[in-house]
PDB file of C-alpha atoms in Angstrom:
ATOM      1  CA  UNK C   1      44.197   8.493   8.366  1.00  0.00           C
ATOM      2  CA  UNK C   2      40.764   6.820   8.765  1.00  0.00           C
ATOM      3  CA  UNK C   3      37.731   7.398   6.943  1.00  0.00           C
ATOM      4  CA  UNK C   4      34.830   7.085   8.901  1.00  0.00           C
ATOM      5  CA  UNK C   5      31.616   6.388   6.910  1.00  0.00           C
ATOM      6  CA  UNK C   6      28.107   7.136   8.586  1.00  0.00           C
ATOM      7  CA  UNK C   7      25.494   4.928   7.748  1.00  0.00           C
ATOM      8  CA  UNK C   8      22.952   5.204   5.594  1.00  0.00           C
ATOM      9  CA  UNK C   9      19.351   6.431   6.883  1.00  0.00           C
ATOM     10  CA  UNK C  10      17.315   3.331   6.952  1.00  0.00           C
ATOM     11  CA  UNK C  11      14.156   3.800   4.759  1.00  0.00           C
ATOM     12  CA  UNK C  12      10.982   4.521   6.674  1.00  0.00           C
ATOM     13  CA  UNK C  13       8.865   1.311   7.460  1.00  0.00           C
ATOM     14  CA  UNK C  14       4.884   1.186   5.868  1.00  0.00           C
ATOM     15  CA  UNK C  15       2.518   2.232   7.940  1.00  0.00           C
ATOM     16  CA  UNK C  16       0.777  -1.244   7.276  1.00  0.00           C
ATOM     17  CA  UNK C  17      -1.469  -3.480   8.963  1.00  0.00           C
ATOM     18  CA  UNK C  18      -3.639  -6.275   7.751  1.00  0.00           C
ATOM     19  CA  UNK C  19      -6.197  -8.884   8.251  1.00  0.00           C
ATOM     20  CA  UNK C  20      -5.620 -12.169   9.393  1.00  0.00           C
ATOM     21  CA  UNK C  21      -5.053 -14.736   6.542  1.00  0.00           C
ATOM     22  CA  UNK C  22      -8.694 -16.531   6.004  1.00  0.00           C
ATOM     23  CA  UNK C  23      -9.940 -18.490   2.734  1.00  0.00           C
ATOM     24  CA  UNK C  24     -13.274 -16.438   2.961  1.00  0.00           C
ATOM     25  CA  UNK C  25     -13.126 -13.186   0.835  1.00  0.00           C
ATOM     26  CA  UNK C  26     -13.195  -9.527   2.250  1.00  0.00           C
ATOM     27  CA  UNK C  27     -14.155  -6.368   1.377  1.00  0.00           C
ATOM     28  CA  UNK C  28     -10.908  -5.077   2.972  1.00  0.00           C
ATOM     29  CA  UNK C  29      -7.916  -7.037   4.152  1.00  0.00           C
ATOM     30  CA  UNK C  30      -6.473  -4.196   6.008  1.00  0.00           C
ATOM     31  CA  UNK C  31      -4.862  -0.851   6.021  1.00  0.00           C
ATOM     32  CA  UNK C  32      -2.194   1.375   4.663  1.00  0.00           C
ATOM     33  CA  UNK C  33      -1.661   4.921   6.140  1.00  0.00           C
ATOM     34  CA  UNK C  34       1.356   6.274   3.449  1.00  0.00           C
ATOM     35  CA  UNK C  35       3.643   9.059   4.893  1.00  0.00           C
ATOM     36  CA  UNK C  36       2.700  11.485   1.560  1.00  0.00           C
ATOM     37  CA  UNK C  37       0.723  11.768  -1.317  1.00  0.00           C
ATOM     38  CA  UNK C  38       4.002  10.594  -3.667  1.00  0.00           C
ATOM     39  CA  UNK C  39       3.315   7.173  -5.027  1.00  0.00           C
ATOM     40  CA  UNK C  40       6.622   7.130  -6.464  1.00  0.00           C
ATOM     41  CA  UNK C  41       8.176   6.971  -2.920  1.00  0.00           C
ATOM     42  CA  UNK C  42       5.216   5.402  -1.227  1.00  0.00           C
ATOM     43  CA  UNK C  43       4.099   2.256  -3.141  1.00  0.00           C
ATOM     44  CA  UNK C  44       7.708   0.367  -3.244  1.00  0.00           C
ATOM     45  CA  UNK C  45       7.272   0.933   0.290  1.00  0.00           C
ATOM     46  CA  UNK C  46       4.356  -1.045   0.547  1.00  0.00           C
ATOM     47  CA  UNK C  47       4.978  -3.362  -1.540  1.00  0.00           C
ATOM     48  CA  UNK C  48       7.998  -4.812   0.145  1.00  0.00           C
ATOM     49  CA  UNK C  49       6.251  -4.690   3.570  1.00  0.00           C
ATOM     50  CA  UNK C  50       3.378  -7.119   2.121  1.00  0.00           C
ATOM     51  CA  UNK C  51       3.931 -11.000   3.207  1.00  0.00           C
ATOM     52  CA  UNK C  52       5.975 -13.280   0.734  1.00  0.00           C
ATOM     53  CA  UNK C  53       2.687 -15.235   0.376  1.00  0.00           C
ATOM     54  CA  UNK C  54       0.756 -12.841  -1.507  1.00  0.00           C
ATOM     55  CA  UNK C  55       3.554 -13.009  -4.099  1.00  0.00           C
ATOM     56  CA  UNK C  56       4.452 -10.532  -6.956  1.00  0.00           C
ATOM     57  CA  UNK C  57       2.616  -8.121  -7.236  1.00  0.00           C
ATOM     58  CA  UNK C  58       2.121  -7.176 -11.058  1.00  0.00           C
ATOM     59  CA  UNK C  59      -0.620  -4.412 -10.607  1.00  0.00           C
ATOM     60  CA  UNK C  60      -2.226  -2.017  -8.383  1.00  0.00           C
ATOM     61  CA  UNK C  61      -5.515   0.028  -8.926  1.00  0.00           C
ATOM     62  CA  UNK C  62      -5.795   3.858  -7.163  1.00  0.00           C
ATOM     63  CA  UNK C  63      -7.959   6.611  -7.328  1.00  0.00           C
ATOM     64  CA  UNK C  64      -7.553   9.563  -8.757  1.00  0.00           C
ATOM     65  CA  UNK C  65      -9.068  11.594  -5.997  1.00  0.00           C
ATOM     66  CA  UNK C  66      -6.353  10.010  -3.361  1.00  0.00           C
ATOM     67  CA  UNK C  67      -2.794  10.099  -6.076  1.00  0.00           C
ATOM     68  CA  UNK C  68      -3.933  12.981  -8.380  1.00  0.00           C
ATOM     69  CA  UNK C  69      -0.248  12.068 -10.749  1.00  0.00           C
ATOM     70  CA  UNK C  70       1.136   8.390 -11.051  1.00  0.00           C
ATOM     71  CA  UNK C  71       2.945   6.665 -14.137  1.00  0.00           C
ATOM     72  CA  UNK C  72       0.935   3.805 -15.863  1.00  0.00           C
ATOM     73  CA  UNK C  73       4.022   1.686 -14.833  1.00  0.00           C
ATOM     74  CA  UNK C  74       6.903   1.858 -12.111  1.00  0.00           C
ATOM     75  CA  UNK C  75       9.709  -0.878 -11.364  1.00  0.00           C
ATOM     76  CA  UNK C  76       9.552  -1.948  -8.008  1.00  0.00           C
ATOM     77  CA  UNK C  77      11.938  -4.444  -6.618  1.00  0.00           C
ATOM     78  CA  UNK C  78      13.278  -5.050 -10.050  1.00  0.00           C
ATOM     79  CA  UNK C  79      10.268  -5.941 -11.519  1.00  0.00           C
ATOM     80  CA  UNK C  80       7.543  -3.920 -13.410  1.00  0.00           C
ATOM     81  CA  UNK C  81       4.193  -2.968 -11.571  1.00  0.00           C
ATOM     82  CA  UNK C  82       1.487  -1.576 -13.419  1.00  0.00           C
ATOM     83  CA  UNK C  83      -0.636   0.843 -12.161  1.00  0.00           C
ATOM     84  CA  UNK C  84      -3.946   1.858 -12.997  1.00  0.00           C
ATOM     85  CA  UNK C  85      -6.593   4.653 -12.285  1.00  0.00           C
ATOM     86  CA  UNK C  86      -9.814   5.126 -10.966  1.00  0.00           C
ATOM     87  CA  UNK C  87     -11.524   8.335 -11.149  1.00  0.00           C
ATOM     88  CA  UNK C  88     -15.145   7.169  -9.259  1.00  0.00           C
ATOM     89  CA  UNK C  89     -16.141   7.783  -6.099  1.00  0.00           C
ATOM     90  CA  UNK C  90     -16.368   4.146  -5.342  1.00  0.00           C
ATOM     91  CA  UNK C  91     -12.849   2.883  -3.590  1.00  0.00           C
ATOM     92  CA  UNK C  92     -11.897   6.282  -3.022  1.00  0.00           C
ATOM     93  CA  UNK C  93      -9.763   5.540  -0.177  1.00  0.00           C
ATOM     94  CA  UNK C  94      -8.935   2.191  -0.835  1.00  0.00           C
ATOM     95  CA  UNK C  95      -5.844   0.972  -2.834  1.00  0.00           C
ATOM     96  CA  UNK C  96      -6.141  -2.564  -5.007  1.00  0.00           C
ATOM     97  CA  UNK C  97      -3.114  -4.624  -5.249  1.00  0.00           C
ATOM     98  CA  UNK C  98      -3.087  -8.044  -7.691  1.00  0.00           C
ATOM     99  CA  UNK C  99      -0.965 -10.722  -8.022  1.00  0.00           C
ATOM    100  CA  UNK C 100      -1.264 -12.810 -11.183  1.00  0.00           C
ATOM    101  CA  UNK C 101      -2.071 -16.479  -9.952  1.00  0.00           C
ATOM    102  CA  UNK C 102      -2.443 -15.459  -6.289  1.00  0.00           C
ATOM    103  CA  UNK C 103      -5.077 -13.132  -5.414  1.00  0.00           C
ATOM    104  CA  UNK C 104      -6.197  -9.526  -5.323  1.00  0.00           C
ATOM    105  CA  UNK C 105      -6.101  -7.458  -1.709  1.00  0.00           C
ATOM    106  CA  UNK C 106      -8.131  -4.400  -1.109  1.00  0.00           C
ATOM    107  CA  UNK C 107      -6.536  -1.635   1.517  1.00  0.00           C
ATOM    108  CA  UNK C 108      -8.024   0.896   3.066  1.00  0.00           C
ATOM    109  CA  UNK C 109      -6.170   4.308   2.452  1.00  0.00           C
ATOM    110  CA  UNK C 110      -5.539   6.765   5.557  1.00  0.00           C
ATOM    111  CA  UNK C 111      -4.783  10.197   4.051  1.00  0.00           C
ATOM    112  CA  UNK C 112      -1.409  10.709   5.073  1.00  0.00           C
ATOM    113  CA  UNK C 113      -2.826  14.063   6.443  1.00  0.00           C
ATOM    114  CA  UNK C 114      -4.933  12.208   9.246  1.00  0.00           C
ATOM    115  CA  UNK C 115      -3.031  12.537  12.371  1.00  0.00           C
ATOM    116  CA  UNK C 116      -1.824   9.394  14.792  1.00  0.00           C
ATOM    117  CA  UNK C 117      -4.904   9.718  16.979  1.00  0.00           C
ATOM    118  CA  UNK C 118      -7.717   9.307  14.319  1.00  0.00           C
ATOM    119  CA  UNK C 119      -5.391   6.930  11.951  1.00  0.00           C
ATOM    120  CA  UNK C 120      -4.897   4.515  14.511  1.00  0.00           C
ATOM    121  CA  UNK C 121      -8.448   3.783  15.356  1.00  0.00           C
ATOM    122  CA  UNK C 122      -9.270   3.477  11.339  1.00  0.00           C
ATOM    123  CA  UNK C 123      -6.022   1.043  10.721  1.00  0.00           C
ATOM    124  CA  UNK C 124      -7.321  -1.399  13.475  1.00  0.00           C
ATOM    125  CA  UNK C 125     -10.744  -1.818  12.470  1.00  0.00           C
ATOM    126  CA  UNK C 126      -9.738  -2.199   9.007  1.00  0.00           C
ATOM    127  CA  UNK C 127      -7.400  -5.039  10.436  1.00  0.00           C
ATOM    128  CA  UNK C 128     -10.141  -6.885  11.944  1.00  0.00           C
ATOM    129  CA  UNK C 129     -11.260  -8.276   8.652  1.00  0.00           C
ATOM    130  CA  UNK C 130     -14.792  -8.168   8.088  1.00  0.00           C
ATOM    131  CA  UNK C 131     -16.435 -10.336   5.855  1.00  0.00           C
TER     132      UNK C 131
END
């Protein structure tokens, strides 16, 4: 008697694009559009869809407004990622990500609520990378 095994559901892909690599700094390097409001489910997400060249990345600021409940800490990818909150109105929908000895990256946060036709728009101009 066989046993037939079904594959696993691959995970959902992050709704992710970003700026074209430059040495100049930016007030945004691109754009994430998460699937929920969970950052439990959503950042690992993220985080492994983010080029090898930014590196580890050992922190990442969010607002309050945007993730009303996170942990100060979560392991992603077997490592430890520390998270930390910002209640001002400033970087509302934006998401900080640092990695020690490499850089800090600024996204843009689509509400996961914003449909495909008004997300799209808003994830390509973010992607354009203004200076």
């Amino acid at each position: 008697m066989a046993t037939v095994i079904e594959p696993l559901p691959s995970q959902p892909r992050a709704r992710l694009r970003l700026a074209p690599h430059s040495v100049l700094p930016r007030r945004i390097d691109g754009a994430w559009w998460p699937r929920s409001r969970d950052l439990l489910t959503e950042l690992p997400l993220l985080i492994g869809a983010l080029p090898r060249t930014w590196g580890q990345i050992t922190a990442v600021t969010v607002n309050t407004a945007m993730w009303p409940t996170s942990p100060g800490r979560m392991l992603v990818a077997n490592h430890v990622v520390r998270l930390r909150r910002s209640t001002g109105s400033h970087g509302r929908h934006t998401v900080c990500l640092l990695s020690q000895g490499r850089g800090r990256w600024d996204l843009l946060v689509v509400p996961p609520e914003v449909d495909a036709v008004d997300a799209e728009p808003l994830m390509a101009a973010a992607a354009v990378g203004t200076r």
